[in-house]
Tab-separated table of C-alpha atoms in Angstrom:
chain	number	residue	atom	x	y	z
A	1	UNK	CA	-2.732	0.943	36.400
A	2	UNK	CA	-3.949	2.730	33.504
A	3	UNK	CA	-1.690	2.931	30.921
A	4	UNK	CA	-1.157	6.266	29.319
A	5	UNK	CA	-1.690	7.745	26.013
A	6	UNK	CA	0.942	8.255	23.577
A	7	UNK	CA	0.335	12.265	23.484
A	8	UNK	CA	0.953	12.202	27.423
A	9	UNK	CA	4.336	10.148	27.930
A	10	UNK	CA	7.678	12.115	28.432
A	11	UNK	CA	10.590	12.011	25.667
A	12	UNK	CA	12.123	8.838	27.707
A	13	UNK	CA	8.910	6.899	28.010
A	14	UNK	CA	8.442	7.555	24.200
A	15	UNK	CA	12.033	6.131	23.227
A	16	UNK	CA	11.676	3.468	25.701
A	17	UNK	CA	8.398	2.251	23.809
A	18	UNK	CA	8.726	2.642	20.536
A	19	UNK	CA	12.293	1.295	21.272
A	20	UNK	CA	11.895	-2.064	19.364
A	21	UNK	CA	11.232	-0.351	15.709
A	22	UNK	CA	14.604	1.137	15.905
A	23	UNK	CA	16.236	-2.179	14.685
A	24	UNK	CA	15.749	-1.906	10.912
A	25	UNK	CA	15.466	-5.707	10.912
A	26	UNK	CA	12.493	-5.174	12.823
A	27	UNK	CA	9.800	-7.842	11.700
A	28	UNK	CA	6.268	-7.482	13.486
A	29	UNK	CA	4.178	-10.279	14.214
A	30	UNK	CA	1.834	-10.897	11.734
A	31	UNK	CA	-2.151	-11.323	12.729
A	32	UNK	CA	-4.617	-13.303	11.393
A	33	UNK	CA	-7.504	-11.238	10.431
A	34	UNK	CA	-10.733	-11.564	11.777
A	35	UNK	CA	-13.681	-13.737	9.448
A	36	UNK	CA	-15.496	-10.229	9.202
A	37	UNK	CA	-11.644	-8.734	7.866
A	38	UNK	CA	-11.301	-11.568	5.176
A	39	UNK	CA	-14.891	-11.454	4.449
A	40	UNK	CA	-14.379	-7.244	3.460
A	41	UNK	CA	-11.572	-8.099	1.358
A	42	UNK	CA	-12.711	-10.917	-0.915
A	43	UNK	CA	-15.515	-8.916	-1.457
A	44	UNK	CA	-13.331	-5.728	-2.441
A	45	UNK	CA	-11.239	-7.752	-4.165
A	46	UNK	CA	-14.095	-9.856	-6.113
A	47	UNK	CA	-15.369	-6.323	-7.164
A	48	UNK	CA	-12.009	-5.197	-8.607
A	49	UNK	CA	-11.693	-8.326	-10.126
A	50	UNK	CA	-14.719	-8.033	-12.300
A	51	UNK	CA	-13.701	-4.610	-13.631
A	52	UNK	CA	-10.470	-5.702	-14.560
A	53	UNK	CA	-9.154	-7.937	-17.276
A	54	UNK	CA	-5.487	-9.255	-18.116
A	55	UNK	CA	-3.354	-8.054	-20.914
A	56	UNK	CA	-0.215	-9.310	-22.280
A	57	UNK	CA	1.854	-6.178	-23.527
A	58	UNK	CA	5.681	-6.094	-24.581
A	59	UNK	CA	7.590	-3.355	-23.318
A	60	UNK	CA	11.352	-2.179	-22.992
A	61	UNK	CA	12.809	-3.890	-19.895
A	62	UNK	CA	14.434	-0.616	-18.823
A	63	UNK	CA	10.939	1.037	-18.903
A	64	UNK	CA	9.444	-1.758	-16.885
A	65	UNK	CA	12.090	-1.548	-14.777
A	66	UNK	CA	11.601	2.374	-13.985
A	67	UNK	CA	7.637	2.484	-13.980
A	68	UNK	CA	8.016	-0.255	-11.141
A	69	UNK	CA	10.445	1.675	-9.063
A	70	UNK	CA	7.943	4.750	-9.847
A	71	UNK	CA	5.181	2.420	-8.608
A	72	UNK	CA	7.096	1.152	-5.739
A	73	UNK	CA	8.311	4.715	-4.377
A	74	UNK	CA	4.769	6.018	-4.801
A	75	UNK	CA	2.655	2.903	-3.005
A	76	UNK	CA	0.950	2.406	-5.915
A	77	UNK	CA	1.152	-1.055	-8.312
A	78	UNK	CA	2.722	-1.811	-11.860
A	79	UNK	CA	-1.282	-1.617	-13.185
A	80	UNK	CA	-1.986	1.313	-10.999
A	81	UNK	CA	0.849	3.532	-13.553
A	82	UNK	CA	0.009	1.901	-16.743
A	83	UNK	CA	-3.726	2.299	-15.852
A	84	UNK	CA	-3.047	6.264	-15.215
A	85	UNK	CA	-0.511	6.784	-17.985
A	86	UNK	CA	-2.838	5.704	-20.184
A	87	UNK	CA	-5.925	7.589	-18.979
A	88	UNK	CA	-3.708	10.793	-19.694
A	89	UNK	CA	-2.301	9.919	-22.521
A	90	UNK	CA	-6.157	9.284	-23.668
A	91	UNK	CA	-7.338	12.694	-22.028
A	92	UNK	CA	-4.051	14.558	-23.808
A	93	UNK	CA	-4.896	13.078	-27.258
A	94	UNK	CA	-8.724	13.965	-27.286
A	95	UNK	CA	-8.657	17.504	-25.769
């Protein structure tokens, strides 16, 4: 039997699916990626590594600890709100 698409089950077929990710403890299985998968993302991530470079920086814990609740809320990383603070602080400063 053909099984059918999301778009076309009724309200109780939907629930009865999807029922699993009610449980807030739910944890999926995880999947290994294919060799083409990892192969895409070391080169992505070789690529970002070249253009990037470490710094050691002291800052106010409380700051750290907002900009990385900022960065967490927003799906974006630690470097990912220094990186843009900095761009506009750069673009403010020379306009």
């Amino acid at each position: 039997m053909k099984q059918k698409r999301w778009s076309e089950l009724s309200t109780e077929e939907l629930a009865a699916a999807t029922r699993e990710f009610d449980d807030p403890a739910y944890n999926p299985p995880a999947r290994k990626p294919s060799a083409r998968e990892l192969a895409e993302l070391r080169r992505v991530q070789r690529k970002a590594a070249k253009d990037r470079f470490r710094v050691a920086i002291a800052l106010d814990g409380d700051l750290i600890e907002q900009a990385d609740d900022y960065a967490a809320s927003h799906g974006l990383t630690f470097s990912d709100v220094v990186a843009d603070a900095l761009r506009r602080l750069i673009k403010r400063k020379s306009a």
